[in-house]
PDB file of C-alpha atoms in Angstrom:
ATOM      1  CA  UNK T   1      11.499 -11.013  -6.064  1.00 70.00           C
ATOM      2  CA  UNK T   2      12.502  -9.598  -9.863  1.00 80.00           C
ATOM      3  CA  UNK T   3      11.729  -6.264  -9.870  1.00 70.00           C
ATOM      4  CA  UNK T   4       9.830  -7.109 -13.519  1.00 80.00           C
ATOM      5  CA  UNK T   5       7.910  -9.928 -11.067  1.00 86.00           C
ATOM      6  CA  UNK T   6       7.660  -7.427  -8.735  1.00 84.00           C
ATOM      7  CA  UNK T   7       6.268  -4.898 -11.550  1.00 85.00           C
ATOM      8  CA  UNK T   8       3.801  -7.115 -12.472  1.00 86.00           C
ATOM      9  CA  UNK T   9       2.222  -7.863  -9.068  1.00 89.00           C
ATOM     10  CA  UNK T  10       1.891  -4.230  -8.622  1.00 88.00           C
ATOM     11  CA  UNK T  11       0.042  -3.637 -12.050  1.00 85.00           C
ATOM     12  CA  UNK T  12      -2.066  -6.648 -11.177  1.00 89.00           C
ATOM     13  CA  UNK T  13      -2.989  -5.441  -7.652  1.00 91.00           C
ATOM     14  CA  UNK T  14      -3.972  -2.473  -9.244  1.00 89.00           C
ATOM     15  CA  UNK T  15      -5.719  -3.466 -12.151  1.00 86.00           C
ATOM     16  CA  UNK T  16      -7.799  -5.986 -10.214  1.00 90.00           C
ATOM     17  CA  UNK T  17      -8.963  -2.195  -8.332  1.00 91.00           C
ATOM     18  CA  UNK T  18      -9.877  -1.119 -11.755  1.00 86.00           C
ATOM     19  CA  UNK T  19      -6.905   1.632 -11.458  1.00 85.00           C
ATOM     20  CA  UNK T  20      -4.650   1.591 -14.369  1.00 80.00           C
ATOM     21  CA  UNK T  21      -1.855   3.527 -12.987  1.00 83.00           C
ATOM     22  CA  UNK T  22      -2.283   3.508  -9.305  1.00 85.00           C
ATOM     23  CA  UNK T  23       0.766   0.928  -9.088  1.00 86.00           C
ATOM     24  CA  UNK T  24       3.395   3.991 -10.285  1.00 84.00           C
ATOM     25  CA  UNK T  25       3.584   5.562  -7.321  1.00 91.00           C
ATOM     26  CA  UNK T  26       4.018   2.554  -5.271  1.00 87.00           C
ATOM     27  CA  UNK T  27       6.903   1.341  -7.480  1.00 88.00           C
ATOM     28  CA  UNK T  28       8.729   4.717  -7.080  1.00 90.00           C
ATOM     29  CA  UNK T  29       7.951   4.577  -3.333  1.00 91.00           C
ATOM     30  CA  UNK T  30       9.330   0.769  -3.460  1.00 90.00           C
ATOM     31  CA  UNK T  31      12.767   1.809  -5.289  1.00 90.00           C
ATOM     32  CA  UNK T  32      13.028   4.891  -2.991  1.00 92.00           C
ATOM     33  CA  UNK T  33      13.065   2.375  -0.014  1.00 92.00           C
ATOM     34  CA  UNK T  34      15.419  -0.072  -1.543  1.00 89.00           C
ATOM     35  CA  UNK T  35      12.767  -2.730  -1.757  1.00 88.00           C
ATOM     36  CA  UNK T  36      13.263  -2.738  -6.008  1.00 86.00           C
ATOM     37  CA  UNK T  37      14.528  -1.312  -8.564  1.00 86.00           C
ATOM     38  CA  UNK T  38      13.488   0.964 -11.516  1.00 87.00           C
ATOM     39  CA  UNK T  39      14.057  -1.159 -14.446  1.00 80.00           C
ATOM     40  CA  UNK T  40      13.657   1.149 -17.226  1.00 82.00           C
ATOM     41  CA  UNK T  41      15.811   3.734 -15.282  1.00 87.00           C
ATOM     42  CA  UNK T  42      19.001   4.132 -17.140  1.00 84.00           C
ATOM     43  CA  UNK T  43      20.302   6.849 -15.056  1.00 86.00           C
ATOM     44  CA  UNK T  44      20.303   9.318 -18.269  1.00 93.00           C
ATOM     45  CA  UNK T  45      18.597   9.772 -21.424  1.00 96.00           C
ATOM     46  CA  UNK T  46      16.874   6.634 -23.661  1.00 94.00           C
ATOM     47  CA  UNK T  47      19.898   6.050 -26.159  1.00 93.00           C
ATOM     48  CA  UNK T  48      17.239   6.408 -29.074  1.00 94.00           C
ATOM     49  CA  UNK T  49      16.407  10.191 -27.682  1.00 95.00           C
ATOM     50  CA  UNK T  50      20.254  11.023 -27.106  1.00 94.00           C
ATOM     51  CA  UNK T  51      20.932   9.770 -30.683  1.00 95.00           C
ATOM     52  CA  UNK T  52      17.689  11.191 -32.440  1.00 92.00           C
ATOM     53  CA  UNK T  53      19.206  14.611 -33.945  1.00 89.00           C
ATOM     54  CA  UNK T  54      16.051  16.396 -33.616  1.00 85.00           C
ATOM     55  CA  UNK T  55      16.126  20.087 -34.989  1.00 81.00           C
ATOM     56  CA  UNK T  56      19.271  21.691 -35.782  1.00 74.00           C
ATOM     57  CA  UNK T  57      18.109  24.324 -32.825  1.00 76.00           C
ATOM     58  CA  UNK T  58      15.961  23.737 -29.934  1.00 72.00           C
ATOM     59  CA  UNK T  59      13.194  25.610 -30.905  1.00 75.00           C
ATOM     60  CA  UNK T  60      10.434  26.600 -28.004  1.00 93.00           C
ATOM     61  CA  UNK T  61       9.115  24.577 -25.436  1.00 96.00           C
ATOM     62  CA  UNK T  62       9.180  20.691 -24.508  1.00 97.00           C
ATOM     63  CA  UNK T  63       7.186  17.959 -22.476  1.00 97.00           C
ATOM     64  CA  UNK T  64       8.241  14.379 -21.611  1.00 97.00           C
ATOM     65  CA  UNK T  65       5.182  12.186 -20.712  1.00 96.00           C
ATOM     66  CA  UNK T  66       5.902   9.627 -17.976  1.00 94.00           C
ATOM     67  CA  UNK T  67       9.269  11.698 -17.199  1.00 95.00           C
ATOM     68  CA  UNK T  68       9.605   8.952 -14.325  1.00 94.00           C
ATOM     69  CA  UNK T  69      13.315  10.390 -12.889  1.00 96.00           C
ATOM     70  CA  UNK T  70      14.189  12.560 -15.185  1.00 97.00           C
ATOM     71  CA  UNK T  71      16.943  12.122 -17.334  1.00 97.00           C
ATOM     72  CA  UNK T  72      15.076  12.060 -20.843  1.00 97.00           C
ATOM     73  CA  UNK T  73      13.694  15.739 -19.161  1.00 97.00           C
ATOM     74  CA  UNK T  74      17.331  16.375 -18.349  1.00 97.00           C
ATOM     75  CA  UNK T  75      18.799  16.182 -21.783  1.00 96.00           C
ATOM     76  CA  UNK T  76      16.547  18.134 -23.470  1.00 96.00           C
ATOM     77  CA  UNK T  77      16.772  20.967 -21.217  1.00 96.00           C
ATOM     78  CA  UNK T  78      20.597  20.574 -21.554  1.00 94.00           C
ATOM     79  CA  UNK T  79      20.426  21.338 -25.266  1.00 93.00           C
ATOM     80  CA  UNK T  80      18.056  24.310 -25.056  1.00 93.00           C
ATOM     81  CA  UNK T  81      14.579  23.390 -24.712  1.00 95.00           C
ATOM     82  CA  UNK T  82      12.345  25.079 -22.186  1.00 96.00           C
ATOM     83  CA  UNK T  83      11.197  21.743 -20.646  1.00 97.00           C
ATOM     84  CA  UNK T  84       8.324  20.752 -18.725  1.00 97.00           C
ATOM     85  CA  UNK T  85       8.074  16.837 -17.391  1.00 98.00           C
ATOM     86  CA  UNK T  86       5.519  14.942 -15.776  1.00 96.00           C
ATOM     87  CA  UNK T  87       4.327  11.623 -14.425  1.00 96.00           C
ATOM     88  CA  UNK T  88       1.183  10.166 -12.369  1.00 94.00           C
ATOM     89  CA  UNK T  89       3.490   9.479  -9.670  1.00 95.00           C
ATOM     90  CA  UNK T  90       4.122  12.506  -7.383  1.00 97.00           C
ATOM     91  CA  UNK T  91       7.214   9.608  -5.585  1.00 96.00           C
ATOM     92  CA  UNK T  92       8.487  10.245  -9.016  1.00 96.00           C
ATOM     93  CA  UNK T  93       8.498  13.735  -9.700  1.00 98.00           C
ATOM     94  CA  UNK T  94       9.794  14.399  -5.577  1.00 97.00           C
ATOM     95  CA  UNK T  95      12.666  11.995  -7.296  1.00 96.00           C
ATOM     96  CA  UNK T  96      13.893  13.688 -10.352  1.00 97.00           C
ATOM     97  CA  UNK T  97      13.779  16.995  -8.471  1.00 98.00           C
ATOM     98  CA  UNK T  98      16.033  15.359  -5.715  1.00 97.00           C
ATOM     99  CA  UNK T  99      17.920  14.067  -8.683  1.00 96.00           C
ATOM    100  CA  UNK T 100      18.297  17.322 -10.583  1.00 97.00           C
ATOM    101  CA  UNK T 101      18.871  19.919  -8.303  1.00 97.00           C
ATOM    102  CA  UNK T 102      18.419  23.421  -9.652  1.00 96.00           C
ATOM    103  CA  UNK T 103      17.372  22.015 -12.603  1.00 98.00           C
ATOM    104  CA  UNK T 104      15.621  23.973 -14.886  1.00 98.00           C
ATOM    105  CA  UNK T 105      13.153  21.556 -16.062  1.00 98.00           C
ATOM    106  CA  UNK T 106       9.536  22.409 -14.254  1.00 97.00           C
ATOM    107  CA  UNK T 107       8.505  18.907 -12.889  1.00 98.00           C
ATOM    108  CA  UNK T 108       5.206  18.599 -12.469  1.00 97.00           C
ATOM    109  CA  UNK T 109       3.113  15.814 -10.826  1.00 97.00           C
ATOM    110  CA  UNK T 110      -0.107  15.310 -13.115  1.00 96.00           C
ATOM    111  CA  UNK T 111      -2.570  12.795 -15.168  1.00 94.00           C
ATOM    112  CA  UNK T 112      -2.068  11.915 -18.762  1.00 94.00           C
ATOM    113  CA  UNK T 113      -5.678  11.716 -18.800  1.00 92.00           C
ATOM    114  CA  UNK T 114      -6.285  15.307 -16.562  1.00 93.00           C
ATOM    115  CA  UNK T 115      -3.783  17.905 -17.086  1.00 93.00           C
ATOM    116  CA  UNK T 116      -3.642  20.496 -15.180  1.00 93.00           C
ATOM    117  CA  UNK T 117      -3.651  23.661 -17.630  1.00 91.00           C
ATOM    118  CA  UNK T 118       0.447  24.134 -17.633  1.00 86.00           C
ATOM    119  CA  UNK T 119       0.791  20.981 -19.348  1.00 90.00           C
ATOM    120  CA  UNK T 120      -2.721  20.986 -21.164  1.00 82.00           C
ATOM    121  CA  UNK T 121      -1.054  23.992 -23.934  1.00 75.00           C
ATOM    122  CA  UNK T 122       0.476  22.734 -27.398  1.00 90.00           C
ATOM    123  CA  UNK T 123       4.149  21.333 -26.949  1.00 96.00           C
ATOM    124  CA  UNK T 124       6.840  22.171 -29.801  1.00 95.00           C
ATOM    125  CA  UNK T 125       8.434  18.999 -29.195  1.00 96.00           C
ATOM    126  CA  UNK T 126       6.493  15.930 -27.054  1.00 96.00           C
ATOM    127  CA  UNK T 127       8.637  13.293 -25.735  1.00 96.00           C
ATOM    128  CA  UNK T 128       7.018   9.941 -25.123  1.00 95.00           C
ATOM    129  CA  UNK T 129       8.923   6.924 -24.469  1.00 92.00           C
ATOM    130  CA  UNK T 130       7.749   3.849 -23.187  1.00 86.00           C
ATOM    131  CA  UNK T 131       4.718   5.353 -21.514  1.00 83.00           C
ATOM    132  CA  UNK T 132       1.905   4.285 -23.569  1.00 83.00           C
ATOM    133  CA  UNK T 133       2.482   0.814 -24.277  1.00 84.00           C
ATOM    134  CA  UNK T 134       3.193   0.355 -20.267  1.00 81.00           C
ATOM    135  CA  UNK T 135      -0.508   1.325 -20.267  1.00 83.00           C
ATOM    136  CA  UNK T 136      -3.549  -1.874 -20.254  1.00 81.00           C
ATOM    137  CA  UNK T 137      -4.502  -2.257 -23.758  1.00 86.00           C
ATOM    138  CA  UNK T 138      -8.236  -0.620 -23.145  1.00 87.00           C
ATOM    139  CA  UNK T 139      -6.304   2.912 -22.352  1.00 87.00           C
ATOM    140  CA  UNK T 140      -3.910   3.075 -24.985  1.00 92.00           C
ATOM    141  CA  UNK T 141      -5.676   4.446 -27.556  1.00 93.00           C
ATOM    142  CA  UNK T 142      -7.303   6.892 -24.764  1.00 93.00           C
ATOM    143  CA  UNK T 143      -3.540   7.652 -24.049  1.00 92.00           C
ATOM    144  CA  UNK T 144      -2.591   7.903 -27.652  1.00 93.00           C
ATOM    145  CA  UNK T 145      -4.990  10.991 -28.116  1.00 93.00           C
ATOM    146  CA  UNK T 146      -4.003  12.936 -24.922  1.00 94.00           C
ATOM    147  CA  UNK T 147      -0.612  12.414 -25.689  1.00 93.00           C
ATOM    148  CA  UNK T 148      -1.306  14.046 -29.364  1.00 95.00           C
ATOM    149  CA  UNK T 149      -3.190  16.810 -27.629  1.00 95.00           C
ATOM    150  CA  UNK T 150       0.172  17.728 -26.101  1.00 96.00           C
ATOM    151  CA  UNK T 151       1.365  18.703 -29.430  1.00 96.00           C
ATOM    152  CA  UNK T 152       1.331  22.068 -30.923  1.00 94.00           C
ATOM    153  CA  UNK T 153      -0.014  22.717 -34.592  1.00 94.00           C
ATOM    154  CA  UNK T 154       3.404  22.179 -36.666  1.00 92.00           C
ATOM    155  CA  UNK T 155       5.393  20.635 -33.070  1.00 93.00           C
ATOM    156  CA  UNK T 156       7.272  17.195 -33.291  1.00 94.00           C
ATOM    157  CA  UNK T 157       5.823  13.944 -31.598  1.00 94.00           C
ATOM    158  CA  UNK T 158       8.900  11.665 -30.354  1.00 94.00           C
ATOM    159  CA  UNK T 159       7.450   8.666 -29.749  1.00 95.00           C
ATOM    160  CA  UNK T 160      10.075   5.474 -28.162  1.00 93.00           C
ATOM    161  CA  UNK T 161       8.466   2.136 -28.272  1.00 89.00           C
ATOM    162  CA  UNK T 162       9.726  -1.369 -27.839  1.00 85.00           C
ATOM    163  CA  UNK T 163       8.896  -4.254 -30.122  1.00 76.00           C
ATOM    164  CA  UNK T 164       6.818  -7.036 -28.014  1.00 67.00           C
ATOM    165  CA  UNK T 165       7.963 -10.670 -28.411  1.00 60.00           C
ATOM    166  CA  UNK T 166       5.363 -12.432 -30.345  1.00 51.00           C
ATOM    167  CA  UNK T 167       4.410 -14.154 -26.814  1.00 51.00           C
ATOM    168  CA  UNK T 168       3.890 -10.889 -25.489  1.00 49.00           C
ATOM    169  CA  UNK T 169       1.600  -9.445 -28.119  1.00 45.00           C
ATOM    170  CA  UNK T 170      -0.185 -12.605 -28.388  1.00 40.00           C
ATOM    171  CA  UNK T 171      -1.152 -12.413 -24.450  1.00 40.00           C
ATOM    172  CA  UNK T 172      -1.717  -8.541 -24.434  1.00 40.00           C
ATOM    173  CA  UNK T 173      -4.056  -9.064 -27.849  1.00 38.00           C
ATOM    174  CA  UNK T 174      -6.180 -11.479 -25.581  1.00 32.00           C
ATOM    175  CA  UNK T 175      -6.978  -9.221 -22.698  1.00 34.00           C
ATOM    176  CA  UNK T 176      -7.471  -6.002 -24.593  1.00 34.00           C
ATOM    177  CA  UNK T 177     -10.395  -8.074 -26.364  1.00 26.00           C
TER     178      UNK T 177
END
């Protein structure tokens, strides 16, 4: 199977549960057991973060929501931000950490929608990339709002996105309604 098939089944197994992100962690379990792939995993940073040029001086302390394994996390802590990273799926996190050893990003394992109080504090610069719109339509705007939460009075929201074909949108517009 396609690991986007593959991705699919998972999110529709767990959406038939009523659990919107319950598939994660089975995906990362999946790839760490050679059954699939990561798709979105490009071994490093997105090419929109590595190329965004940001302040002229990291200034204070970062988060990247859905850090999956780690390399958006990576980069920023390799050009001076005190970086935090986390994800829903612990597989994940146990990942990145493998990945990065003695990194000096603090991976944490933790809900979007329940963070634990480390996470929970305003952000100088939030990292988002891809996270959201991976989401079911009925949590994104949910998601939008804990994601701005992150954010510290006067901090910088990076939000990456990818344009849906019109195919895509049209489908996605009919189940979020």
């Amino acid at each position: 199977m396609e690991p986007d098939e593959y991705i699919r089944a998972l999110a529709a197994e767990s959406l038939a549960r009523d659990d919107a992100t319950g598939w994660w962690d089975t995906l990362y379990a999946a790839a760490g057991e050679g059954v699939t792939e990561i798709p979105w995993d490009r071994g490093g940073p997105h090419a929109l973060l590595a190329s965004w040029p940001g302040p002229a001086e990291p200034r204070g302390s970062a988060v990247v929501v859905g850090a999956g394994l780690g390399g958006d996390a990576e980069f920023l802590a390799a050009r001076g931000w005190r970086t935090t990273a986390f994800d829903i799926s612990p597989t994940a996190i146990a990942a990145a950490k493998a990945r990065f050893p003695g990194s000096p990003v603090q991976y944490v394992a933790a809900d979007l929608f329940d963070p634990p109080p480390s996470i929970a504090a305003g952000f100088d610069l939030v990292v988002e990339s891809l996270t959201v719109q991976a989401l079911p339509p009925s949590y994104r705007e949910r998601a939008v709002g804990a994601v701005r939460a992150l954010v510290r009075p006067g901090g910088t929201l990076l939000v990456i996105a990818a344009a849906a074909d019109e195919g895509e949108r049209s489908e996605e517009g009919r189940r979020g309604r």
